[in-house]
Amino acid sequence: EYLLQCPLLQCAIEGSFVVLATARELHVLSISTGRLLLPPIILCSEPIRLKLNTEGKLAVLSRDGSLKVDDLQSFEKLVSTSVRHLLEPGDLKSLDLKPQTAEPFLHLQDGRCLLYNRMLDMWLNISSENQQDSDAAV
């Protein structure tokens, strides 16, 4: 049994991990033991979206627009970027992770889909209407 000292804001359960988010902390627990895998992670801003995949890749989008993806199995940072220049608070429909690379992608209310490319260190608009325009230009 694990008790939080602050109200729970977000929760993600997938694979062998449970992630609990409070106003300024992430608590990562083992699903099999219910124990913390590491001390609480301090955040710079309140988390507004969590995405956890079965391989233990965790995406955290915070109120200040920062977006981080970490590998909970290897304790490695995969992505650290910002979405402040891309969207307003109500624009986000969902946050997901590309299965092969754990690169984050955003589905927006206006139908656009944005993918963060780690090699290029930039956001790409991969919406289907954008693909048709670029195909026609070739």
PDB file of C-alpha atoms in Angstrom:
ATOM      1  CA  GLU A   1       0.000   0.000   0.000  1.00  0.00           C
ATOM      2  CA  TYR A   2       1.388   3.396  -1.043  1.00  0.00           C
ATOM      3  CA  LEU A   3       0.010   6.681   0.305  1.00  0.00           C
ATOM      4  CA  LEU A   4       0.343  10.013  -1.500  1.00  0.00           C
ATOM      5  CA  GLN A   5       0.753  13.232   0.478  1.00  0.00           C
ATOM      6  CA  CYS A   6      -0.966  15.350  -2.235  1.00  0.00           C
ATOM      7  CA  PRO A   7      -4.077  14.891  -4.388  1.00  0.00           C
ATOM      8  CA  LEU A   8      -3.677  12.594  -7.390  1.00  0.00           C
ATOM      9  CA  LEU A   9      -3.925  14.493 -10.706  1.00  0.00           C
ATOM     10  CA  GLN A  10      -3.039  11.839 -13.294  1.00  0.00           C
ATOM     11  CA  CYS A  11      -2.475   8.104 -13.316  1.00  0.00           C
ATOM     12  CA  ALA A  12      -1.021   5.740 -15.927  1.00  0.00           C
ATOM     13  CA  ILE A  13      -0.851   1.955 -15.702  1.00  0.00           C
ATOM     14  CA  GLU A  14       0.826  -0.149 -18.380  1.00  0.00           C
ATOM     15  CA  GLY A  15       3.191  -3.106 -18.547  1.00  0.00           C
ATOM     16  CA  SER A  16       4.903  -3.495 -15.192  1.00  0.00           C
ATOM     17  CA  PHE A  17       4.593   0.147 -14.098  1.00  0.00           C
ATOM     18  CA  VAL A  18       2.152   2.424 -12.316  1.00  0.00           C
ATOM     19  CA  VAL A  19       2.788   6.183 -12.537  1.00  0.00           C
ATOM     20  CA  LEU A  20       0.999   8.558 -10.189  1.00  0.00           C
ATOM     21  CA  ALA A  21       1.198  12.313 -10.732  1.00  0.00           C
ATOM     22  CA  THR A  22       0.576  14.950  -8.088  1.00  0.00           C
ATOM     23  CA  ALA A  23       0.937  18.728  -8.466  1.00  0.00           C
ATOM     24  CA  ARG A  24       4.736  18.634  -8.700  1.00  0.00           C
ATOM     25  CA  GLU A  25       5.821  15.005  -8.425  1.00  0.00           C
ATOM     26  CA  LEU A  26       5.745  11.704 -10.294  1.00  0.00           C
ATOM     27  CA  HIS A  27       5.660   8.481  -8.307  1.00  0.00           C
ATOM     28  CA  VAL A  28       6.770   5.394 -10.272  1.00  0.00           C
ATOM     29  CA  LEU A  29       5.767   2.075  -8.740  1.00  0.00           C
ATOM     30  CA  SER A  30       6.196  -1.557  -9.672  1.00  0.00           C
ATOM     31  CA  ILE A  31       2.834  -3.083 -10.535  1.00  0.00           C
ATOM     32  CA  SER A  32       3.878  -6.425  -9.036  1.00  0.00           C
ATOM     33  CA  THR A  33       5.145  -5.159  -5.660  1.00  0.00           C
ATOM     34  CA  GLY A  34       3.394  -1.802  -5.318  1.00  0.00           C
ATOM     35  CA  ARG A  35       6.687  -0.283  -4.184  1.00  0.00           C
ATOM     36  CA  LEU A  36       8.453   2.809  -5.476  1.00  0.00           C
ATOM     37  CA  LEU A  37      11.087   2.027  -8.104  1.00  0.00           C
ATOM     38  CA  LEU A  38      12.879   5.307  -7.402  1.00  0.00           C
ATOM     39  CA  PRO A  39      12.266   8.315  -5.170  1.00  0.00           C
ATOM     40  CA  PRO A  40       9.507  10.725  -6.301  1.00  0.00           C
ATOM     41  CA  ILE A  41      10.526  12.714  -9.382  1.00  0.00           C
ATOM     42  CA  ILE A  42      10.256  16.493  -8.913  1.00  0.00           C
ATOM     43  CA  LEU A  43       8.583  18.347 -11.796  1.00  0.00           C
ATOM     44  CA  CYS A  44       8.985  21.999 -12.770  1.00  0.00           C
ATOM     45  CA  SER A  45       5.287  22.317 -13.592  1.00  0.00           C
ATOM     46  CA  GLU A  46       2.018  20.479 -12.993  1.00  0.00           C
ATOM     47  CA  PRO A  47       1.573  17.441 -15.273  1.00  0.00           C
ATOM     48  CA  ILE A  48      -1.515  17.636 -17.499  1.00  0.00           C
ATOM     49  CA  ARG A  49      -1.058  14.477 -19.613  1.00  0.00           C
ATOM     50  CA  LEU A  50       0.716  11.170 -19.076  1.00  0.00           C
ATOM     51  CA  LYS A  51       1.287   8.429 -21.609  1.00  0.00           C
ATOM     52  CA  LEU A  52       2.916   5.153 -20.599  1.00  0.00           C
ATOM     53  CA  ASN A  53       3.524   2.281 -23.022  1.00  0.00           C
ATOM     54  CA  THR A  54       4.052  -1.418 -22.297  1.00  0.00           C
ATOM     55  CA  GLU A  55       7.846  -1.093 -22.709  1.00  0.00           C
ATOM     56  CA  GLY A  56       8.029   1.432 -19.872  1.00  0.00           C
ATOM     57  CA  LYS A  57       8.402   4.592 -21.951  1.00  0.00           C
ATOM     58  CA  LEU A  58       6.705   7.503 -20.161  1.00  0.00           C
ATOM     59  CA  ALA A  59       5.664  10.796 -21.760  1.00  0.00           C
ATOM     60  CA  VAL A  60       4.804  13.700 -19.441  1.00  0.00           C
ATOM     61  CA  LEU A  61       3.272  16.910 -20.763  1.00  0.00           C
ATOM     62  CA  SER A  62       3.312  19.702 -18.191  1.00  0.00           C
ATOM     63  CA  ARG A  63       1.267  22.879 -17.867  1.00  0.00           C
ATOM     64  CA  ASP A  64       4.302  25.016 -18.811  1.00  0.00           C
ATOM     65  CA  GLY A  65       4.429  23.249 -22.218  1.00  0.00           C
ATOM     66  CA  SER A  66       7.418  21.047 -21.474  1.00  0.00           C
ATOM     67  CA  LEU A  67       7.227  17.509 -22.824  1.00  0.00           C
ATOM     68  CA  LYS A  68       9.554  14.791 -21.620  1.00  0.00           C
ATOM     69  CA  VAL A  69       9.839  11.120 -22.533  1.00  0.00           C
ATOM     70  CA  ASP A  70      11.799   8.810 -20.252  1.00  0.00           C
ATOM     71  CA  ASP A  71      12.600   5.110 -20.330  1.00  0.00           C
ATOM     72  CA  LEU A  72      11.594   3.773 -16.907  1.00  0.00           C
ATOM     73  CA  GLN A  73      13.449   0.489 -17.417  1.00  0.00           C
ATOM     74  CA  SER A  74      16.849   2.008 -18.218  1.00  0.00           C
ATOM     75  CA  PHE A  75      16.270   5.315 -16.361  1.00  0.00           C
ATOM     76  CA  GLU A  76      17.241   7.175 -19.526  1.00  0.00           C
ATOM     77  CA  LYS A  77      15.937  10.485 -20.902  1.00  0.00           C
ATOM     78  CA  LEU A  78      14.728  10.051 -24.494  1.00  0.00           C
ATOM     79  CA  VAL A  79      13.097  13.412 -25.295  1.00  0.00           C
ATOM     80  CA  SER A  80      13.041  16.836 -23.694  1.00  0.00           C
ATOM     81  CA  THR A  81      11.211  19.474 -25.724  1.00  0.00           C
ATOM     82  CA  SER A  82       8.446  22.060 -25.605  1.00  0.00           C
ATOM     83  CA  VAL A  83       5.028  22.371 -27.229  1.00  0.00           C
ATOM     84  CA  ARG A  84       4.388  25.999 -26.174  1.00  0.00           C
ATOM     85  CA  HIS A  85       4.909  27.273 -29.733  1.00  0.00           C
ATOM     86  CA  LEU A  86       2.658  24.572 -31.224  1.00  0.00           C
ATOM     87  CA  LEU A  87      -0.629  24.710 -29.361  1.00  0.00           C
ATOM     88  CA  GLU A  88      -2.876  26.386 -26.838  1.00  0.00           C
ATOM     89  CA  PRO A  89      -4.087  24.484 -23.755  1.00  0.00           C
ATOM     90  CA  GLY A  90      -7.402  23.421 -25.336  1.00  0.00           C
ATOM     91  CA  ASP A  91      -5.876  22.340 -28.658  1.00  0.00           C
ATOM     92  CA  LEU A  92      -4.627  18.918 -27.555  1.00  0.00           C
ATOM     93  CA  LYS A  93      -6.854  15.936 -28.232  1.00  0.00           C
ATOM     94  CA  SER A  94      -4.371  13.217 -27.224  1.00  0.00           C
ATOM     95  CA  LEU A  95      -0.727  12.448 -26.539  1.00  0.00           C
ATOM     96  CA  ASP A  96       0.760   9.171 -27.749  1.00  0.00           C
ATOM     97  CA  LEU A  97       4.103   7.481 -28.359  1.00  0.00           C
ATOM     98  CA  LYS A  98       5.345   6.025 -31.636  1.00  0.00           C
ATOM     99  CA  PRO A  99       5.693   2.282 -30.893  1.00  0.00           C
ATOM    100  CA  GLN A 100       9.106   1.688 -32.485  1.00  0.00           C
ATOM    101  CA  THR A 101      10.944   4.778 -31.225  1.00  0.00           C
ATOM    102  CA  ALA A 102       8.874   6.183 -28.305  1.00  0.00           C
ATOM    103  CA  GLU A 103       8.837   9.543 -30.070  1.00  0.00           C
ATOM    104  CA  PRO A 104       5.829  11.573 -28.917  1.00  0.00           C
ATOM    105  CA  PHE A 105       3.032  12.590 -31.231  1.00  0.00           C
ATOM    106  CA  LEU A 106       0.147  14.937 -30.633  1.00  0.00           C
ATOM    107  CA  HIS A 107      -3.352  14.683 -32.063  1.00  0.00           C
ATOM    108  CA  LEU A 108      -4.848  18.175 -32.138  1.00  0.00           C
ATOM    109  CA  GLN A 109      -8.496  19.234 -32.083  1.00  0.00           C
ATOM    110  CA  ASP A 110      -8.157  20.740 -35.592  1.00  0.00           C
ATOM    111  CA  GLY A 111      -7.210  17.312 -37.024  1.00  0.00           C
ATOM    112  CA  ARG A 112      -3.461  17.850 -37.281  1.00  0.00           C
ATOM    113  CA  CYS A 113      -1.032  15.219 -36.037  1.00  0.00           C
ATOM    114  CA  LEU A 114       2.435  16.366 -34.970  1.00  0.00           C
ATOM    115  CA  LEU A 115       5.358  13.972 -34.463  1.00  0.00           C
ATOM    116  CA  TYR A 116       8.566  14.832 -32.650  1.00  0.00           C
ATOM    117  CA  ASN A 117      11.601  13.482 -34.498  1.00  0.00           C
ATOM    118  CA  ARG A 118      14.496  12.821 -32.111  1.00  0.00           C
ATOM    119  CA  MET A 119      17.144  12.680 -34.860  1.00  0.00           C
ATOM    120  CA  LEU A 120      16.115  16.069 -36.252  1.00  0.00           C
ATOM    121  CA  ASP A 121      15.226  17.472 -32.813  1.00  0.00           C
ATOM    122  CA  MET A 122      12.073  19.091 -34.233  1.00  0.00           C
ATOM    123  CA  TRP A 123       8.335  18.681 -34.640  1.00  0.00           C
ATOM    124  CA  LEU A 124       6.900  17.425 -37.955  1.00  0.00           C
ATOM    125  CA  ASN A 125       3.343  17.866 -39.216  1.00  0.00           C
ATOM    126  CA  ILE A 126       2.376  14.356 -40.367  1.00  0.00           C
ATOM    127  CA  SER A 127      -1.313  15.077 -40.985  1.00  0.00           C
ATOM    128  CA  SER A 128      -2.791  13.220 -43.965  1.00  0.00           C
ATOM    129  CA  GLU A 129      -3.822  16.466 -45.718  1.00  0.00           C
ATOM    130  CA  ASN A 130      -0.230  17.708 -45.401  1.00  0.00           C
ATOM    131  CA  GLN A 131       1.071  14.440 -46.930  1.00  0.00           C
ATOM    132  CA  GLN A 132      -1.241  14.857 -49.945  1.00  0.00           C
ATOM    133  CA  ASP A 133       0.039  18.413 -50.530  1.00  0.00           C
ATOM    134  CA  SER A 134       3.694  17.326 -50.397  1.00  0.00           C
ATOM    135  CA  ASP A 135       2.990  14.318 -52.686  1.00  0.00           C
ATOM    136  CA  ALA A 136       1.355  16.606 -55.251  1.00  0.00           C
ATOM    137  CA  ALA A 137       4.355  18.955 -55.210  1.00  0.00           C
ATOM    138  CA  VAL A 138       6.782  16.168 -56.153  1.00  0.00           C
TER     139      VAL A 138
END
